[in-house]
XYZ file of N, CA and C in Angstrom:
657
model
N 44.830 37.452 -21.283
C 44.969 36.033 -21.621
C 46.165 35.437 -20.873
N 46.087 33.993 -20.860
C 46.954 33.646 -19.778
C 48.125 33.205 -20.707
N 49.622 32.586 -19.943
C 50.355 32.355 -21.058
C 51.044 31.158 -20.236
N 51.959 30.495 -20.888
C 52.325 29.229 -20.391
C 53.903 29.259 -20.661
N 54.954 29.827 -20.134
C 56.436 30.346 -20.626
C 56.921 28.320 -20.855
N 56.268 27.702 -20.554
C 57.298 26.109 -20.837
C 56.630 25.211 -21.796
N 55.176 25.761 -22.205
C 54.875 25.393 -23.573
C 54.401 26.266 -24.728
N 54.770 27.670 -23.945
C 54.514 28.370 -25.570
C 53.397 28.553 -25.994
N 52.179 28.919 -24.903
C 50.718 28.341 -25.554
C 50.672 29.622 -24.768
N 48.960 29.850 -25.308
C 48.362 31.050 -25.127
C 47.069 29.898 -24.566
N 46.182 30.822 -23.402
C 45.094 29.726 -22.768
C 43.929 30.809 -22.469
N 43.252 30.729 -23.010
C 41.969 31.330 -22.752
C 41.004 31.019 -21.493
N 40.794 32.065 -20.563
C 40.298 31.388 -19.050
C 40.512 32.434 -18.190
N 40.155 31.692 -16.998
C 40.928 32.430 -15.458
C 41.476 31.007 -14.670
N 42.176 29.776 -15.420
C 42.505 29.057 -14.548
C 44.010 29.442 -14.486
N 44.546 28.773 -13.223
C 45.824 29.095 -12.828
C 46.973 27.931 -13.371
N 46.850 27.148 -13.912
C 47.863 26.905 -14.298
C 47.864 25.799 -15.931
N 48.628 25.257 -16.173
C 48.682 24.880 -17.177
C 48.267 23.719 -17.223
N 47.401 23.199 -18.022
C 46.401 21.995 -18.562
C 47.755 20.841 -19.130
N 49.092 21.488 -19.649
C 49.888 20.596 -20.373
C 50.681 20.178 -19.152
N 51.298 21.252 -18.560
C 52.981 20.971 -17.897
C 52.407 21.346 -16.322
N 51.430 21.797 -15.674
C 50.883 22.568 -14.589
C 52.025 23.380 -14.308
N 52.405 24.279 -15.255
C 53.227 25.014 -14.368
C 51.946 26.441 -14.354
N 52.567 27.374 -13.413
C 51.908 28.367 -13.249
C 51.773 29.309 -14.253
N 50.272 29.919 -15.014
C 50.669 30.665 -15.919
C 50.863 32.243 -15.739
N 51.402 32.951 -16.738
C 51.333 34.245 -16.738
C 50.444 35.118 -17.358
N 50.194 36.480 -16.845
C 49.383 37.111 -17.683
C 47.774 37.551 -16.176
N 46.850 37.988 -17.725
C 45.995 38.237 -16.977
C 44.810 37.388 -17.095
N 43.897 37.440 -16.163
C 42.834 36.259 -16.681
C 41.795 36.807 -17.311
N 40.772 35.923 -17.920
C 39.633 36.649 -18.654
C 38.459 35.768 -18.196
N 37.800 36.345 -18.393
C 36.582 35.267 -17.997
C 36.587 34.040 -19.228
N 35.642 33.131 -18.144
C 35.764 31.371 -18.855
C 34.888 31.795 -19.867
N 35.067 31.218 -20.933
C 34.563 30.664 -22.240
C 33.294 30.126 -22.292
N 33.420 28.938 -21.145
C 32.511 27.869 -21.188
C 31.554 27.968 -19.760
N 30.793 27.860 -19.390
C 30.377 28.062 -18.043
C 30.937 26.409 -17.229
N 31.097 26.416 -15.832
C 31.457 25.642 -14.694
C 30.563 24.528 -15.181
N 30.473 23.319 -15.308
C 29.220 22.065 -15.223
C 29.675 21.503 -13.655
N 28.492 21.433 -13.109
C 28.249 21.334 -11.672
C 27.919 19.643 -11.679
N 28.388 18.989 -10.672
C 28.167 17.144 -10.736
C 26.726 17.048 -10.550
N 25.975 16.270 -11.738
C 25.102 16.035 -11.761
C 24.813 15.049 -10.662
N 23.469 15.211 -10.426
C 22.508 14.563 -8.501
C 22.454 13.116 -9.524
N 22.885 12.718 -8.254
C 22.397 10.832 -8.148
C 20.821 10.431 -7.707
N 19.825 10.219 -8.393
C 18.652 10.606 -7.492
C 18.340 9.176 -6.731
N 19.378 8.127 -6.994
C 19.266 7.151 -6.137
C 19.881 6.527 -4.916
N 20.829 8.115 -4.820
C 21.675 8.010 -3.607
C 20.496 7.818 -2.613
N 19.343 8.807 -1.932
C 18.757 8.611 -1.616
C 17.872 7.422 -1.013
N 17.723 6.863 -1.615
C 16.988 5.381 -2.022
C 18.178 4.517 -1.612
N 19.204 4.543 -1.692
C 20.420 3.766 -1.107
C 20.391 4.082 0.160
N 20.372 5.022 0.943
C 20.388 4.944 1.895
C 19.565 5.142 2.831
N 18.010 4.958 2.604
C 17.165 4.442 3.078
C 17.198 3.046 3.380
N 17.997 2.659 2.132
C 17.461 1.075 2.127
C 18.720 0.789 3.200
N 19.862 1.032 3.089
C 20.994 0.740 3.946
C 20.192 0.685 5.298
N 19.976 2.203 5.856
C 19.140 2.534 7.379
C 18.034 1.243 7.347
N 16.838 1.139 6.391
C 16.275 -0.449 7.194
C 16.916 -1.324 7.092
N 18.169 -1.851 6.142
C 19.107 -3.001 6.725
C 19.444 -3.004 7.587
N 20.440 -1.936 8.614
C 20.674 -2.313 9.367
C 19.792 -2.424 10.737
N 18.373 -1.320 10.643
C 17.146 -1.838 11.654
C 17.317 -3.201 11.546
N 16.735 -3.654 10.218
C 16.530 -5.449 10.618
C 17.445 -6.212 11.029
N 18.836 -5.913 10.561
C 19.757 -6.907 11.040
C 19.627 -6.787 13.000
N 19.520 -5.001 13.212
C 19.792 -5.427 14.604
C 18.641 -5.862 15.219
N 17.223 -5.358 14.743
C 16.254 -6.196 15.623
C 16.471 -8.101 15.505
N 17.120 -8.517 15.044
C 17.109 -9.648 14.633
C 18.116 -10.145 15.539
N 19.116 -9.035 15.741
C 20.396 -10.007 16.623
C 19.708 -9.629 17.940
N 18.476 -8.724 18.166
C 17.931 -8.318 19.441
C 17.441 -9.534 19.759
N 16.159 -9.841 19.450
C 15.465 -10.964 19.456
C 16.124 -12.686 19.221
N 17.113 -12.749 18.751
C 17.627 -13.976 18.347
C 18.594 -13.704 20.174
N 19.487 -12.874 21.006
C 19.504 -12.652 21.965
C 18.535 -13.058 23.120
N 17.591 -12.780 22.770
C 16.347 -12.513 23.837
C 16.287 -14.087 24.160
N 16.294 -14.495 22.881
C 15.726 -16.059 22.776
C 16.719 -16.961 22.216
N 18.054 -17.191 23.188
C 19.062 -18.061 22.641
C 19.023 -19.273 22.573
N 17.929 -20.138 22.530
C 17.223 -21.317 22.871
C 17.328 -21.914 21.169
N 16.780 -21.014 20.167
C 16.975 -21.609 19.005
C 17.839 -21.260 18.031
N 19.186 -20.958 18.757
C 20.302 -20.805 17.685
C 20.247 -19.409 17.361
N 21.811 -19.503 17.104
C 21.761 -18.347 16.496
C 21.837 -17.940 14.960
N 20.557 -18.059 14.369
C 19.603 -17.724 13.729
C 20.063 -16.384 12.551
N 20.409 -15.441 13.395
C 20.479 -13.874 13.308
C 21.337 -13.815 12.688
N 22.672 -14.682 12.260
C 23.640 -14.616 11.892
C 23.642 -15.041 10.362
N 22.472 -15.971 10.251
C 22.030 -16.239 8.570
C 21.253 -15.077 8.095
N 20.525 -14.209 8.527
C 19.852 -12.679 8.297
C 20.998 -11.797 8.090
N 22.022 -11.724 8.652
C 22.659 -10.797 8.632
C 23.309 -10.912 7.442
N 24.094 -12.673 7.092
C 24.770 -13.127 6.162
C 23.917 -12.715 4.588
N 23.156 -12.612 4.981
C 21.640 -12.679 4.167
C 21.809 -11.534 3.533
N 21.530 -10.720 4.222
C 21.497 -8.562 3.981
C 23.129 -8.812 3.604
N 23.988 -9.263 3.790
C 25.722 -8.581 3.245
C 25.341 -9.144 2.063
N 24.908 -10.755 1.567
C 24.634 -11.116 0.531
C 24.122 -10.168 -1.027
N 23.009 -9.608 0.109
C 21.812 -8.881 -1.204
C 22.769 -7.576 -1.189
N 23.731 -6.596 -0.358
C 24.157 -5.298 -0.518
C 25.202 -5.901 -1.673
N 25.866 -6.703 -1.394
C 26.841 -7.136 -2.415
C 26.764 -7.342 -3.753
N 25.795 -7.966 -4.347
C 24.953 -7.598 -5.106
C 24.382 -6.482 -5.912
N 24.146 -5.863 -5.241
C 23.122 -4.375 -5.582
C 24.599 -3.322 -5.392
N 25.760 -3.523 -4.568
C 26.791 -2.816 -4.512
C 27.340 -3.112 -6.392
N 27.278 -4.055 -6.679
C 27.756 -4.788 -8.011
C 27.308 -3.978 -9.182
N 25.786 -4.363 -9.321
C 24.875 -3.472 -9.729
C 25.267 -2.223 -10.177
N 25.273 -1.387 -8.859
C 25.594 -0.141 -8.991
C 26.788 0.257 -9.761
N 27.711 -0.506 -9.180
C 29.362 0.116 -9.552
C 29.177 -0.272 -11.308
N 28.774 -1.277 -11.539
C 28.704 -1.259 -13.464
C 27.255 -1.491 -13.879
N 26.849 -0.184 -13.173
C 25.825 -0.137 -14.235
C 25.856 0.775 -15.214
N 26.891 1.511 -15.694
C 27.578 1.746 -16.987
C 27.476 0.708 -18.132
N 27.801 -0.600 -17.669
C 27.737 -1.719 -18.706
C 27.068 -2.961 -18.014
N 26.043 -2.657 -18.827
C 25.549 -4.404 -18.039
C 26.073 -5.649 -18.533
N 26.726 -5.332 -19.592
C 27.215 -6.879 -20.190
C 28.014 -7.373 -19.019
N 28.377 -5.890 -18.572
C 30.496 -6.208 -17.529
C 29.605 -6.685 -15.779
N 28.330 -5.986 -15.874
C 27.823 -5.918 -14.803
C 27.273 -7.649 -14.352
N 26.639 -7.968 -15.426
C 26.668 -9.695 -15.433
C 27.568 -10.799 -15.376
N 28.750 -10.288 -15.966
C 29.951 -11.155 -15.750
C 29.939 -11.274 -14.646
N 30.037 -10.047 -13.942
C 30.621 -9.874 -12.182
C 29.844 -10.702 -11.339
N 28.481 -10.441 -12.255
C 27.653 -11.017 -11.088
C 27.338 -12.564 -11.251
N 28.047 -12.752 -12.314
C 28.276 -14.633 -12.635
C 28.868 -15.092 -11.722
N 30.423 -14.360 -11.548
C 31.246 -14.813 -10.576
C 30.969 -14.796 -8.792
N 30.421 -13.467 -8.654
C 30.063 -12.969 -7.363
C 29.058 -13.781 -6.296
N 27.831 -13.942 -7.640
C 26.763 -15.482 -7.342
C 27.490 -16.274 -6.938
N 28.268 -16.876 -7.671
C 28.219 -18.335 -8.109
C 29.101 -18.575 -6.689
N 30.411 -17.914 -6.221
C 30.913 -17.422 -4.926
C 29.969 -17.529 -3.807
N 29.540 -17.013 -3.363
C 28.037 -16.536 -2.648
C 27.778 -17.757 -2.293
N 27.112 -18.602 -3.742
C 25.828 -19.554 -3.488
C 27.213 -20.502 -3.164
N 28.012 -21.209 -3.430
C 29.229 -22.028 -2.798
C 29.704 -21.750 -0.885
N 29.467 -20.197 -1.246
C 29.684 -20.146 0.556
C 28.619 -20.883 1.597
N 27.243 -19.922 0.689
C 26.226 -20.495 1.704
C 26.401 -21.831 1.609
N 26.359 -22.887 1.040
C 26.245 -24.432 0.560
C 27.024 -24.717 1.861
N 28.062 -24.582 1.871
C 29.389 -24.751 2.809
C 29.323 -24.517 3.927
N 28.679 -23.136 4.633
C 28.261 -22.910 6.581
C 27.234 -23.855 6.224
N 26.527 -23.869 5.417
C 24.821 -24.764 5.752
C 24.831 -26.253 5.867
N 26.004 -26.890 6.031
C 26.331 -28.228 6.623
C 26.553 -28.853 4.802
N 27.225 -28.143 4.409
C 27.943 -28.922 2.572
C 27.134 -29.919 2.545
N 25.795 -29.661 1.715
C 24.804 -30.678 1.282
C 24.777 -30.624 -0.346
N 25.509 -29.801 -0.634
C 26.123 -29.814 -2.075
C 24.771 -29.266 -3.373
N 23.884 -28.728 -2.636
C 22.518 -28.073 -3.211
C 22.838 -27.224 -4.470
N 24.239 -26.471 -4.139
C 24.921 -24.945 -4.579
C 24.917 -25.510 -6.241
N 25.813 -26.978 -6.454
C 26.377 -27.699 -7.117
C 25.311 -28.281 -8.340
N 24.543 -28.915 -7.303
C 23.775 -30.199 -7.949
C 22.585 -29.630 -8.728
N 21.935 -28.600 -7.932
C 21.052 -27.885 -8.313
C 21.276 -26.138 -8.978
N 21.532 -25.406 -7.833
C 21.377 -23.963 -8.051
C 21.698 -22.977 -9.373
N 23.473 -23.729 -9.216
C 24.495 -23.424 -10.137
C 24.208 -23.483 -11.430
N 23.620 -24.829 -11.765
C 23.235 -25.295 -13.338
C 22.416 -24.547 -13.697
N 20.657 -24.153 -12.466
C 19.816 -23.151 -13.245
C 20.591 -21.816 -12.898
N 21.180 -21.514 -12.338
C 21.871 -20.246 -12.355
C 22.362 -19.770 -13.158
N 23.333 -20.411 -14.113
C 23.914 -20.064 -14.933
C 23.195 -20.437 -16.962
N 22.149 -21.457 -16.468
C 21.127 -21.395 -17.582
C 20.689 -19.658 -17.851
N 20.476 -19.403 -16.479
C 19.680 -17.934 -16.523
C 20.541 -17.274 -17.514
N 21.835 -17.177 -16.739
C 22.452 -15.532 -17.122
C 22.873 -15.814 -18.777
N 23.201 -17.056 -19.693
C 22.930 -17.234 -20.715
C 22.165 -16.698 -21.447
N 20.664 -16.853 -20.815
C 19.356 -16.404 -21.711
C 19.364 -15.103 -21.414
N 19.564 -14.483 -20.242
C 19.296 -12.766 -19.426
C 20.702 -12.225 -20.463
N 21.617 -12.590 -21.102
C 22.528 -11.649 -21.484
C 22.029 -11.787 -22.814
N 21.728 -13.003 -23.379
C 21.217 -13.025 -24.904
C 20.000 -11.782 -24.923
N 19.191 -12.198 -24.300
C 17.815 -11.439 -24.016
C 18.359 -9.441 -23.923
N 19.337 -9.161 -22.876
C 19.255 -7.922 -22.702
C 20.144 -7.343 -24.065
N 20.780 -8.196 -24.516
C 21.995 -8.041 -25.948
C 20.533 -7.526 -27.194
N 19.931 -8.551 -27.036
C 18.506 -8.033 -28.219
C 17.764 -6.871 -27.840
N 17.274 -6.222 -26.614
C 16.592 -5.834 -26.329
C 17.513 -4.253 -26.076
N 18.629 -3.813 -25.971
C 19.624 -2.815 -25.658
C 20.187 -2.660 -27.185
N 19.425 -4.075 -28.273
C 20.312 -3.336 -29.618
C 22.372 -3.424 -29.564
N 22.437 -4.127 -28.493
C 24.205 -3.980 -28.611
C 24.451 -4.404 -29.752
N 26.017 -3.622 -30.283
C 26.845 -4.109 -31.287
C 27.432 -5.557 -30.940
N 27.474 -6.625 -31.794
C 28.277 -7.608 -31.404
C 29.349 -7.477 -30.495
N 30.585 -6.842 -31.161
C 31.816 -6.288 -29.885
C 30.913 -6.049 -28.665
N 30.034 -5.361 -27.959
C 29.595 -4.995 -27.026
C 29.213 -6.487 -26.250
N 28.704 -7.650 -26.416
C 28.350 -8.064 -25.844
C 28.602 -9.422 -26.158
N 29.487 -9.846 -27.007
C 29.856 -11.285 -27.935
C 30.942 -12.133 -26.876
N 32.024 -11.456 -26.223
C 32.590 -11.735 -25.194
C 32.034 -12.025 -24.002
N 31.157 -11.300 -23.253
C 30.564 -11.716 -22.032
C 29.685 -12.430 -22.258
N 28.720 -12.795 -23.418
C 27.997 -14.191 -23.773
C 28.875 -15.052 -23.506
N 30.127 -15.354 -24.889
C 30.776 -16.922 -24.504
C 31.147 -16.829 -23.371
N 31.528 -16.296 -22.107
C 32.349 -16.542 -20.853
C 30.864 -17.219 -20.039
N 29.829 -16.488 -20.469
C 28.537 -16.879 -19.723
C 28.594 -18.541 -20.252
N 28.787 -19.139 -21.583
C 28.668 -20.296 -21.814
C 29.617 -20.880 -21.437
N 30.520 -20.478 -20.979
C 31.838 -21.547 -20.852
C 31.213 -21.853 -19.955
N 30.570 -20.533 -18.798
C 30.650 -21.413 -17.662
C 29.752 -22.212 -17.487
N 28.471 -22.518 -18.219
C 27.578 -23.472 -18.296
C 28.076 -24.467 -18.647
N 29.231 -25.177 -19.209
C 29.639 -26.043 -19.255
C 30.337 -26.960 -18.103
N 30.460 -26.259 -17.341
C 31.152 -26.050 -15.605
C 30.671 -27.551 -15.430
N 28.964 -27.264 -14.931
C 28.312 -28.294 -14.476
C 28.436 -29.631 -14.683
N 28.635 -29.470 -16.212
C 28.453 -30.782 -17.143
C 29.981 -31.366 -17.030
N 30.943 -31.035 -16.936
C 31.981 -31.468 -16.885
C 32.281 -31.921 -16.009
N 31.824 -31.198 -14.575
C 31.854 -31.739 -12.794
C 30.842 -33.183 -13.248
N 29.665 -33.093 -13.963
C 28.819 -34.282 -13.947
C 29.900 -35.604 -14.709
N 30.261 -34.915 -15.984
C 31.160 -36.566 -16.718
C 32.279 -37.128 -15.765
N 32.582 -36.155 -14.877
C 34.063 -36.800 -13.963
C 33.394 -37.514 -12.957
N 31.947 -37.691 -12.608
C 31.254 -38.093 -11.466
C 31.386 -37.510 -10.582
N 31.716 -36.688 -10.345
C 31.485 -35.289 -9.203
C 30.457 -35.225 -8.502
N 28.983 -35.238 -9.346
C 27.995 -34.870 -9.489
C 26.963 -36.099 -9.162
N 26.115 -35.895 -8.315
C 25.163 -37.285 -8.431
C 23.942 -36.641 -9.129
N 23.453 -35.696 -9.172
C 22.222 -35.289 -9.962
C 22.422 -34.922 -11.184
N 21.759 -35.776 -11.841
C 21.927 -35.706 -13.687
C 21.226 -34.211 -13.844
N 20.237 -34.265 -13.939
C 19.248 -33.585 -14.850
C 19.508 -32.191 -14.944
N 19.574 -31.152 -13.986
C 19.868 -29.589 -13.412
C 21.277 -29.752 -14.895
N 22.748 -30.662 -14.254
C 23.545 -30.630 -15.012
C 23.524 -30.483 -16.510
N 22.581 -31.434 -16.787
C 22.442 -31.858 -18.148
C 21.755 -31.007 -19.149
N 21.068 -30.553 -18.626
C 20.216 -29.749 -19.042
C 21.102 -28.103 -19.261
N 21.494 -27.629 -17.948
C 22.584 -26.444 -18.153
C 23.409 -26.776 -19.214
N 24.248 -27.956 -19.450
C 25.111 -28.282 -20.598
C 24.428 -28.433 -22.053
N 23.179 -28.589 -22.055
C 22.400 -28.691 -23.181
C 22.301 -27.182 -23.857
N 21.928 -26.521 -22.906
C 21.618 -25.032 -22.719
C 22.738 -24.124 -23.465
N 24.140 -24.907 -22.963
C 25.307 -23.997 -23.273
C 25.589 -24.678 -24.738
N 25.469 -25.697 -25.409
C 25.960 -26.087 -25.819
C 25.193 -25.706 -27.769
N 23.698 -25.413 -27.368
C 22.942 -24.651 -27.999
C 23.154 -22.938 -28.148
N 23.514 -22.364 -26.938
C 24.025 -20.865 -27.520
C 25.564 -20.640 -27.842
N 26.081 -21.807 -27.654
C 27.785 -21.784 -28.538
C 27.926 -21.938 -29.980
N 26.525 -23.132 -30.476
C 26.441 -23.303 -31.731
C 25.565 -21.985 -32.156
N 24.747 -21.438 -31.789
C 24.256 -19.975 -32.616
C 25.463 -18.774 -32.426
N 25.892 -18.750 -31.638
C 27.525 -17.947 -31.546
C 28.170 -18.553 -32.719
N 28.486 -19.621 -32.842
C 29.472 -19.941 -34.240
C 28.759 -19.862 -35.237
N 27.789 -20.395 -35.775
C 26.905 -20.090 -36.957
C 25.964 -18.813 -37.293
N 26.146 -17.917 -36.342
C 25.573 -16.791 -36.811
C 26.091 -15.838 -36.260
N 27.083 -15.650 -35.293
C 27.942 -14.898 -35.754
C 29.462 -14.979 -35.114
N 30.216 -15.926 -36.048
C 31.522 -16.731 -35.767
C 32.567 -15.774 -36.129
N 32.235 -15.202 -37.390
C 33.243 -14.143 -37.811
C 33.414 -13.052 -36.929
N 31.893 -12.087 -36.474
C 32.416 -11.409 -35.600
C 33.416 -11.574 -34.352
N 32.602 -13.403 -33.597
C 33.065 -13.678 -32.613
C 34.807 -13.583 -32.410
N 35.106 -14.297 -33.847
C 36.741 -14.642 -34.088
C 37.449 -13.342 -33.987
N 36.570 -12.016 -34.760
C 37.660 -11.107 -34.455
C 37.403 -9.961 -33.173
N 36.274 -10.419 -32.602
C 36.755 -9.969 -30.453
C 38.015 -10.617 -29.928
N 37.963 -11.828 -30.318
C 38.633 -12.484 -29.885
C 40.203 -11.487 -30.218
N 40.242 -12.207 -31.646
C 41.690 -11.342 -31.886
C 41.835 -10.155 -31.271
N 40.738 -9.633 -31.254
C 40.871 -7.799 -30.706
C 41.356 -7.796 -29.396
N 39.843 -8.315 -28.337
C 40.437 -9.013 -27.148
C 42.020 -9.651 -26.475
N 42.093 -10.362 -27.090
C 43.609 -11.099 -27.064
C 44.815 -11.192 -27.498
N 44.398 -9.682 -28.800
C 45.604 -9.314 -29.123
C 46.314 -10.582 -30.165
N 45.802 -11.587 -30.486
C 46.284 -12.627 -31.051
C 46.634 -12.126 -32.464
């Protein structure tokens, strides 16, 4: 058995040093207790990088041909913008798909980023704003309510990344009352939207909500 002279512990094993202080232990070793657990296979690594290898085929046949034929712009550069778009995304995806509540937040922000860039190279016609944004964020309202029922989450699990989803539906409507905004309806409607899952958040379940909050914020 192994021994540990700077904490006094006795360690059952053949590892070499100490789990508390790493110092080196003494003694003799014994065989492990427990058998080795080996890192379980990703079986979608695979599938990632297939899909990577035809991204970048298409991007380059695209800067091939958009080359060939420099007559109508360069073209190739919205495809490409296109594919970083969708990996970014699906990179998102991946990294929290541990939690989809956390995984939707991200991808509230990450979108909503995104669809503002494109708006902006594409000659600022303000589409991102007037239109996209409002049903965009209608969605992820209903898609987090929806996956919250359907995954069974505990309130704590998913009561926080709802309201942040509604605040930001309010976004729209507020750019619309300052006149920001020339298209009513997309706006109005997103603010209708938010303004309906804030009142079932407070009336059915306000108490929980109040104490995420406290928990959350430490208040």
């Amino acid at each position: 058995m192994r021994y540990c002279e700077a904490c006094k512990v006795s360690i059952e094993g053949s590892i070499e040093y100490c789990p508390l202080c790493q110092s080196r232990l003494s003694g003799e070793p014994e065989e492990d207790s427990y058998p080795i657990l080996l890192p379980g296979r990703k079986p979608y690594r695979l599938l990632v990088r297939i899909l990577a290898m035809v991204t970048v085929i298409a991007a380059v046949v695209c800067a091939v041909v958009n080359f060939s034929l420099p007559g109508h712009g360069w073209w190739s550069l919205f495809v490409v913008a296109g594919l970083a778009s969708a990996w970014l995304s699906l990179g998102m995806t991946i990294r929290r798909r541990r939690n989809p509540m956390k995984a939707a937040l991200w991808h509230l922000g990450l979108v909503s980023v995104l669809l503002l860039l494109w708006d902006w190279f594409t000659g600022r016609r303000g589409w991102s704003v007037h239109f996209v944004l409002p049903v965009f964020f209608s969605c992820m309202q209903c898609a987090v309510a929806i996956a919250a029922w359907v995954l069974r989450l505990r309130p704590s699990d998913y009561m926080l990344y709802l309201l942040l989803c509604v605040l930001a539906g309010f976004i729209p409507l507020i750019l619309l009352l300052c006149g920001l905004l020339q298209i009513m309806y997309p706006s109005a409607i997103c603010g209708g939207i938010s303004v309906i899952f804030l009142a079932a958040l407070l009336l059915f379940k306000g108490s929980a909500l109040k104490n995420e909050l406290v928990r959350r914020l430490h208040l």
